[in-house]
Short mmCIF file of C-alpha atoms in Angstrom, two decimals:
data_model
loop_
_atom_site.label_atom_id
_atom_site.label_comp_id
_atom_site.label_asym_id
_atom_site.label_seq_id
_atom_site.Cartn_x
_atom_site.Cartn_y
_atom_site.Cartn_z
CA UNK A 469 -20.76 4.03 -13.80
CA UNK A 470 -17.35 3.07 -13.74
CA UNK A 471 -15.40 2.76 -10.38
CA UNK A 472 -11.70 2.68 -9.08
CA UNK A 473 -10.79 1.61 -5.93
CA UNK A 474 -7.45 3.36 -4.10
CA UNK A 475 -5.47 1.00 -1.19
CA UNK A 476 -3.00 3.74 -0.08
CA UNK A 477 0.31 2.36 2.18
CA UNK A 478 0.87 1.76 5.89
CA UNK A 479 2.64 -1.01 6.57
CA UNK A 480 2.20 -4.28 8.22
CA UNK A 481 -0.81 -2.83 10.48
CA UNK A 482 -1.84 -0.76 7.17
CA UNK A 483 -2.92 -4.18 5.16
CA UNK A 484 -4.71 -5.49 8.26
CA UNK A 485 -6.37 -2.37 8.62
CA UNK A 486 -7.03 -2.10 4.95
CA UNK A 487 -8.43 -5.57 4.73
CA UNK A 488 -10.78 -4.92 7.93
CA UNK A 489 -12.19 -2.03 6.33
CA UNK A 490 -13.05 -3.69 3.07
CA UNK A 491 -14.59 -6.94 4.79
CA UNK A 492 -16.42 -4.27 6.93
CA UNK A 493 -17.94 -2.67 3.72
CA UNK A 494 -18.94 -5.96 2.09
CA UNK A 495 -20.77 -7.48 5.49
CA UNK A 496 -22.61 -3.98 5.36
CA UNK A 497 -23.54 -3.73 1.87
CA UNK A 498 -21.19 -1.78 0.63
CA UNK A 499 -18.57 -3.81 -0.89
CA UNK A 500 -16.09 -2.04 -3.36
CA UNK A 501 -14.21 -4.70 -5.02
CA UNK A 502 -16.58 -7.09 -6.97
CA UNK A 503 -17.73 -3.72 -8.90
CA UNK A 504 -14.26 -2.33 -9.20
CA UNK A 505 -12.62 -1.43 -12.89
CA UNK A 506 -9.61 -0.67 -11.55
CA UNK A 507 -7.71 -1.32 -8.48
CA UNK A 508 -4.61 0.81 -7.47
CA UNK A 509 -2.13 -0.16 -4.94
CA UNK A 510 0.61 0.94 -3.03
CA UNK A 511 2.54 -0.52 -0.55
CA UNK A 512 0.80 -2.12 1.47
CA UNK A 513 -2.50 -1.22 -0.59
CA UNK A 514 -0.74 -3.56 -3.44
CA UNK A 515 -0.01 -6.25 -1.51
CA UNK A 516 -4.08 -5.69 -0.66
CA UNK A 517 -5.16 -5.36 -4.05
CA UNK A 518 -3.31 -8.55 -5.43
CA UNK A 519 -4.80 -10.45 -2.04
CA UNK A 520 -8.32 -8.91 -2.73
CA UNK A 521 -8.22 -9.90 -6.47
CA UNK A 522 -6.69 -13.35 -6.64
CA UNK A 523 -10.16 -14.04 -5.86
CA UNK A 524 -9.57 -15.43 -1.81
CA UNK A 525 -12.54 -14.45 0.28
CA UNK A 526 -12.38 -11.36 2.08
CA UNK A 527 -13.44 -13.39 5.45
CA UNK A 528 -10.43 -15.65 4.76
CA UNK A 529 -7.64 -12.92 3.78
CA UNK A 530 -9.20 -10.97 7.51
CA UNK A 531 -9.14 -14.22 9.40
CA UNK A 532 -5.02 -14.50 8.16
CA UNK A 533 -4.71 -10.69 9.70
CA UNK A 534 -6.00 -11.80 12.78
CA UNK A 535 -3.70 -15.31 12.97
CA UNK A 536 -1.50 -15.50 15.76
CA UNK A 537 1.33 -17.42 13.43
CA UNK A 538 2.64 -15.66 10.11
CA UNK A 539 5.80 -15.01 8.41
CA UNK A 540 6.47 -11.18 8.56
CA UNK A 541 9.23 -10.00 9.38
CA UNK A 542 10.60 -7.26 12.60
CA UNK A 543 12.76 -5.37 10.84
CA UNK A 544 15.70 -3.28 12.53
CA UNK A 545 15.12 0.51 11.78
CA UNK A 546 17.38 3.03 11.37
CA UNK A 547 16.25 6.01 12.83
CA UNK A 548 19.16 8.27 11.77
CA UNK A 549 18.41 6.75 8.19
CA UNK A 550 14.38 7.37 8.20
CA UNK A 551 14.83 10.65 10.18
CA UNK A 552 16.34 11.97 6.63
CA UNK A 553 13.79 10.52 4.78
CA UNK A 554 10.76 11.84 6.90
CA UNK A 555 12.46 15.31 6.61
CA UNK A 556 11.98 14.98 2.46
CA UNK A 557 8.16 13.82 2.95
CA UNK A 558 7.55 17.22 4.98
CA UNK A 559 4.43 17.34 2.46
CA UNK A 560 3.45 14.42 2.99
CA UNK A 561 5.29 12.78 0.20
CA UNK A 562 7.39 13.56 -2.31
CA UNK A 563 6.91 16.44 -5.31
CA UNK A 564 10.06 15.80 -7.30
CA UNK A 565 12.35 13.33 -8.94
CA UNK A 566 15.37 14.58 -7.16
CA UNK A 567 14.01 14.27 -3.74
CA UNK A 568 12.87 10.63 -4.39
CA UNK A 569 16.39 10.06 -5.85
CA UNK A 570 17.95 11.37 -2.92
CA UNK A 571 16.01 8.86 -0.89
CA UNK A 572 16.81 6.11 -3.36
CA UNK A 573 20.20 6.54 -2.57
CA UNK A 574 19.55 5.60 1.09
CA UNK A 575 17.68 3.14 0.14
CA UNK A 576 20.78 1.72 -2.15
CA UNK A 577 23.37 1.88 0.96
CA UNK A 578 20.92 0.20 3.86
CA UNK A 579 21.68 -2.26 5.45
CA UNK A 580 18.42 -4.78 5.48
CA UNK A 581 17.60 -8.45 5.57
CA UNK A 582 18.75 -10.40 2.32
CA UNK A 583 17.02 -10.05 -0.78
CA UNK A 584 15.52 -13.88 -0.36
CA UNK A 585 14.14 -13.35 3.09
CA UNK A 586 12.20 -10.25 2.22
CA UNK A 587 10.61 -12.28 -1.23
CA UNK A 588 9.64 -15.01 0.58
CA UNK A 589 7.73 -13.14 2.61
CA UNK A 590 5.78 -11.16 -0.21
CA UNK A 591 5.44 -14.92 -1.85
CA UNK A 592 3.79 -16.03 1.45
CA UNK A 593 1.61 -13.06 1.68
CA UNK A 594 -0.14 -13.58 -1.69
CA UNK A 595 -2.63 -16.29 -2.02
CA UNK A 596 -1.90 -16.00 -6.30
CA UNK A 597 1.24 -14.71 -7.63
CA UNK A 598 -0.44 -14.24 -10.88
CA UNK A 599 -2.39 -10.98 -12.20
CA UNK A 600 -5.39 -10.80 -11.75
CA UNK A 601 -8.23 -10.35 -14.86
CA UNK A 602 -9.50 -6.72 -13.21
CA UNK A 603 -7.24 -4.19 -14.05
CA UNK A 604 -4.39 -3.59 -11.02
CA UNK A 605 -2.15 -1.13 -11.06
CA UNK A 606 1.14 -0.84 -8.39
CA UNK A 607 3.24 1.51 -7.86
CA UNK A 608 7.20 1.61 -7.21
CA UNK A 609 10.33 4.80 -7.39
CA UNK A 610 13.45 3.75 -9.96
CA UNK A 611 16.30 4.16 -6.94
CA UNK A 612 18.80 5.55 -8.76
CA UNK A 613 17.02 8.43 -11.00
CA UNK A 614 13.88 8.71 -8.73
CA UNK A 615 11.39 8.59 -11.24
CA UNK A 616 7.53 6.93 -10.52
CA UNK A 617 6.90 4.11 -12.17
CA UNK A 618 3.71 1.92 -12.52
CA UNK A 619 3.42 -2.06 -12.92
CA UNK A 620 0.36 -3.62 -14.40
CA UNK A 621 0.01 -6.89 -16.34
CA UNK A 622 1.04 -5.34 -19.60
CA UNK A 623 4.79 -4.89 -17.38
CA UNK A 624 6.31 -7.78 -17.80
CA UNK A 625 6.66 -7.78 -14.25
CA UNK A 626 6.40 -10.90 -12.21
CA UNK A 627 3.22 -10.25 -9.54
CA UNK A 628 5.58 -10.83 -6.72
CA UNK A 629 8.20 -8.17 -7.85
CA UNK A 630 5.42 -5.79 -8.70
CA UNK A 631 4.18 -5.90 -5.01
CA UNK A 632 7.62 -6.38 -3.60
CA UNK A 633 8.90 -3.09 -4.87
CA UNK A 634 5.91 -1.76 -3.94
CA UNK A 635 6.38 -2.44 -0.51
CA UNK A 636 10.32 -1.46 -0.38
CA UNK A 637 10.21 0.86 2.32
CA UNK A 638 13.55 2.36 1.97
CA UNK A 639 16.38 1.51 4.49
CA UNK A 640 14.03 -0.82 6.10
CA UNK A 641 13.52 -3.27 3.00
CA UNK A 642 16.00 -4.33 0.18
CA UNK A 643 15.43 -2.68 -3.01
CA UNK A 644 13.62 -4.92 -5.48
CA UNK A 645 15.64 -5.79 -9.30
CA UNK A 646 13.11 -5.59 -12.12
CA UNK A 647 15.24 -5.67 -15.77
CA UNK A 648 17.95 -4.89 -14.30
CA UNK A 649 17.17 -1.59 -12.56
CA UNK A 650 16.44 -1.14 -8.56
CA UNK A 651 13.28 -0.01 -7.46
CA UNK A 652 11.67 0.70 -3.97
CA UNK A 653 8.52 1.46 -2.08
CA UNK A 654 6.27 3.78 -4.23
CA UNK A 655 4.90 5.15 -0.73
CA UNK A 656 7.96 7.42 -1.34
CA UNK A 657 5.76 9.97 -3.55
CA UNK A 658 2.45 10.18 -1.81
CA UNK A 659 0.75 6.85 0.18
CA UNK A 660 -2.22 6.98 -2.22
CA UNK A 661 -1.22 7.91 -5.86
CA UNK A 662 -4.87 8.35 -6.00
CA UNK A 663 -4.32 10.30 -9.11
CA UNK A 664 -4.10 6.92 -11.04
CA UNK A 665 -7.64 6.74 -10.69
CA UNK A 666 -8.71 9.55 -12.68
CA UNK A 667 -11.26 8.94 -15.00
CA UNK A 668 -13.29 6.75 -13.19
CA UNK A 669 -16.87 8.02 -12.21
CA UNK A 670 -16.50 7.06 -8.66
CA UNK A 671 -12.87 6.82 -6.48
CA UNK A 672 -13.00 4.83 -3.36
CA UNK A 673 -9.92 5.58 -1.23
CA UNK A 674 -8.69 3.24 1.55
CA UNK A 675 -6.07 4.71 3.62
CA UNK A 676 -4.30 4.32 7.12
CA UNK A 677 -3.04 8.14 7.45
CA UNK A 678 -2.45 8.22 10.87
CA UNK A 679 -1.22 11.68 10.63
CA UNK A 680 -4.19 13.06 8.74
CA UNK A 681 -4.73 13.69 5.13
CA UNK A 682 -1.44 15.61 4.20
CA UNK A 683 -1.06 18.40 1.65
CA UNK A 684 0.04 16.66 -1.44
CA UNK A 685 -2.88 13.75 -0.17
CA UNK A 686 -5.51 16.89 -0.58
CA UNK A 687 -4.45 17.94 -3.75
CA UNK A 688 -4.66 14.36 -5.31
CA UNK A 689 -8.37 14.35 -4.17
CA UNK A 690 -9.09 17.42 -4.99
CA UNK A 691 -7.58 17.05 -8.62
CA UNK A 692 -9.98 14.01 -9.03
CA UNK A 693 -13.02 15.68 -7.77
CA UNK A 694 -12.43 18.89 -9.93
CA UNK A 695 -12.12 15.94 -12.90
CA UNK A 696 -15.57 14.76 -12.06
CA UNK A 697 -14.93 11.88 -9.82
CA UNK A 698 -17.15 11.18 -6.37
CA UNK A 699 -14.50 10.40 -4.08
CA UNK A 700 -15.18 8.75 -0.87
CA UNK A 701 -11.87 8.50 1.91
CA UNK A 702 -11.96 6.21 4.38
CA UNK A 703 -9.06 7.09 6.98
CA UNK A 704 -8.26 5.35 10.47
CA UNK A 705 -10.04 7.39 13.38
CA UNK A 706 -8.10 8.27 16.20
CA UNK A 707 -9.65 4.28 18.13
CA UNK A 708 -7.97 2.85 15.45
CA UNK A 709 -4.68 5.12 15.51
CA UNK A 710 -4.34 4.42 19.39
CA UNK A 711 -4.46 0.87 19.40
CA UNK A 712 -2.40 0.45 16.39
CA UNK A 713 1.14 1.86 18.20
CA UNK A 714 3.44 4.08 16.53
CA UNK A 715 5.48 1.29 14.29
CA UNK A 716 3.38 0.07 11.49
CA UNK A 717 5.99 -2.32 10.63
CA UNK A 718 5.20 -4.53 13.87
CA UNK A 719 3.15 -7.34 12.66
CA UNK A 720 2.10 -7.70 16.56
CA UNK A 721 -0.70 -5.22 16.09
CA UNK A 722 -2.23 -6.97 12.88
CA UNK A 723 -4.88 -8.03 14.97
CA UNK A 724 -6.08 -5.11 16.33
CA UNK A 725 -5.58 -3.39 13.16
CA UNK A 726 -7.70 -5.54 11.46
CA UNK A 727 -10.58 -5.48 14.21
CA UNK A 728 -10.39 -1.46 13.67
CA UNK A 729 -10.73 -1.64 10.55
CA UNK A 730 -13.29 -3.80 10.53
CA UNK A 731 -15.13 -1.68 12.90
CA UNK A 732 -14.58 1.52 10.48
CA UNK A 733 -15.92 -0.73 7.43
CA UNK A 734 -19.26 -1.53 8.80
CA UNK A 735 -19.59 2.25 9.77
CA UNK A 736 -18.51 3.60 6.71
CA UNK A 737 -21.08 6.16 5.04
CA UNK A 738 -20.17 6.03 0.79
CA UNK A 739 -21.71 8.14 -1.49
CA UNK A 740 -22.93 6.38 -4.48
#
């Protein structure tokens, strides 16, 4: 049976949580990624999946969530700027070109840390900033027409640009130049994309929604289970969502994220 595995965004406390989970699953017999065809990523799921499939030991990759020292960045937020934006992801995300091009051109006019400081922080995240051999697919919006776009090896995309568009969370992060053209965080249309796994007998979602599953969320699951897939979602619980505070973007919580997740891992009932 073939399987995909889904690592949806939430920021800084989203990839500790994300990589809890999955270490959780493998110490408990039910590890996802050494059987996985495809992984998809966004956000901070693709800075996850390229981690998870440079090869680097899950125990090591948790053990760097859980460091005191590391090179993310604080970022100064602009809440008149992200107040607009949450106001076009009333669904949940984003249904249309034109709303995700009205929220590119935000993302054009912010005011962020330099385009260097932000890379060298994606190049410091990944243990490989090659692609991997299983298949990984990352997502990213085209700023100035809004249109979703997908990276995978095939891309001629650098592995670092891939993952730093990915994770271009708009008027936080700079947009990311890839031939030419400015993309941002694909986040922007829903956290999960888990439609990019149809096909694949059985869809393992990993994903920090610490508002719930939202609308356009359900229909992507429920498009892959009326397809045939088993989909199994594995969502922080309202521990996890306490301890982690209300800005994912503070890389002071990566430890606790990543004990949560962790937690939720070993507890995690799959269907096969």
């Amino acid at each position: 049976m073939s399987s995909a595995v889904v690592l949806a965004g939430g920021g800084v406390t989203g990839i500790a949580w994300e990589t809890g989970v999955l270490l959780g699953l493998e110490e408990s017999g039910h590890g996802v990624i050494a059987s996985a065809d495809l992984v998809v990523g966004t956000s901070a799921g693709a800075t996850v999946g390229a981690q998870l499939l440079s090869g680097t030991p899950l125990r090591e990759l948790y053990e760097r969530q859980t460091a005191d020292t590391h090179q993310e960045i604080t970022p100064n937020i602009n809440l008149e700027s992200l107040a607009v934006i949450f106001g076009e992801l009333a669904a949940g995300g984003t249904s249309t070109d034109e709303q995700r091009k009205r929220i590119g051109e935000i993302a054009l006019n912010a005011d962020t840390v330099s385009v260097a400081d932000r890379r060298a922080v994606i190049e410091w995240r990944l243990p490989s900033h090659q692609w991997p051999t299983t298949p990984l697919v990352l997502t990213a919006i085209h700023a100035q027409t809004g249109k979703f776009v997908t990276w995978t090896e095939d891309s001629d995309v650098p592995l670092i640009d891939a993952v730093a568009s990915s994770c271009a969370v708009p008027s936080v992060w700079p947009c990311v130049e890839i031939h030419k053209e400015l993309y941002y965080d694909g986040g922007l249309r829903t956290s999960t994309n888990a439609h990019l796994a149809e096909g694949y007998d059985i869809v393992t979602v990993i994903a920090p929604l610490t508002q719930g599953i939202s609308p356009l969320i359900a229909e992507e699951i429920t498009y892959l289970r009326s397809t045939g897939s088993v989909v199994n979602i594995i969502t922080t619980d309202a521990l996890a969502i306490d301890a982690m505070g209300l800005n994912s973007l503070d890389p002071t919580y990566r430890r606790v994220a990543a004990e949560h997740g962790l937690r939720q891992g070993k507890n995690a009932q799959l269907t096969p």
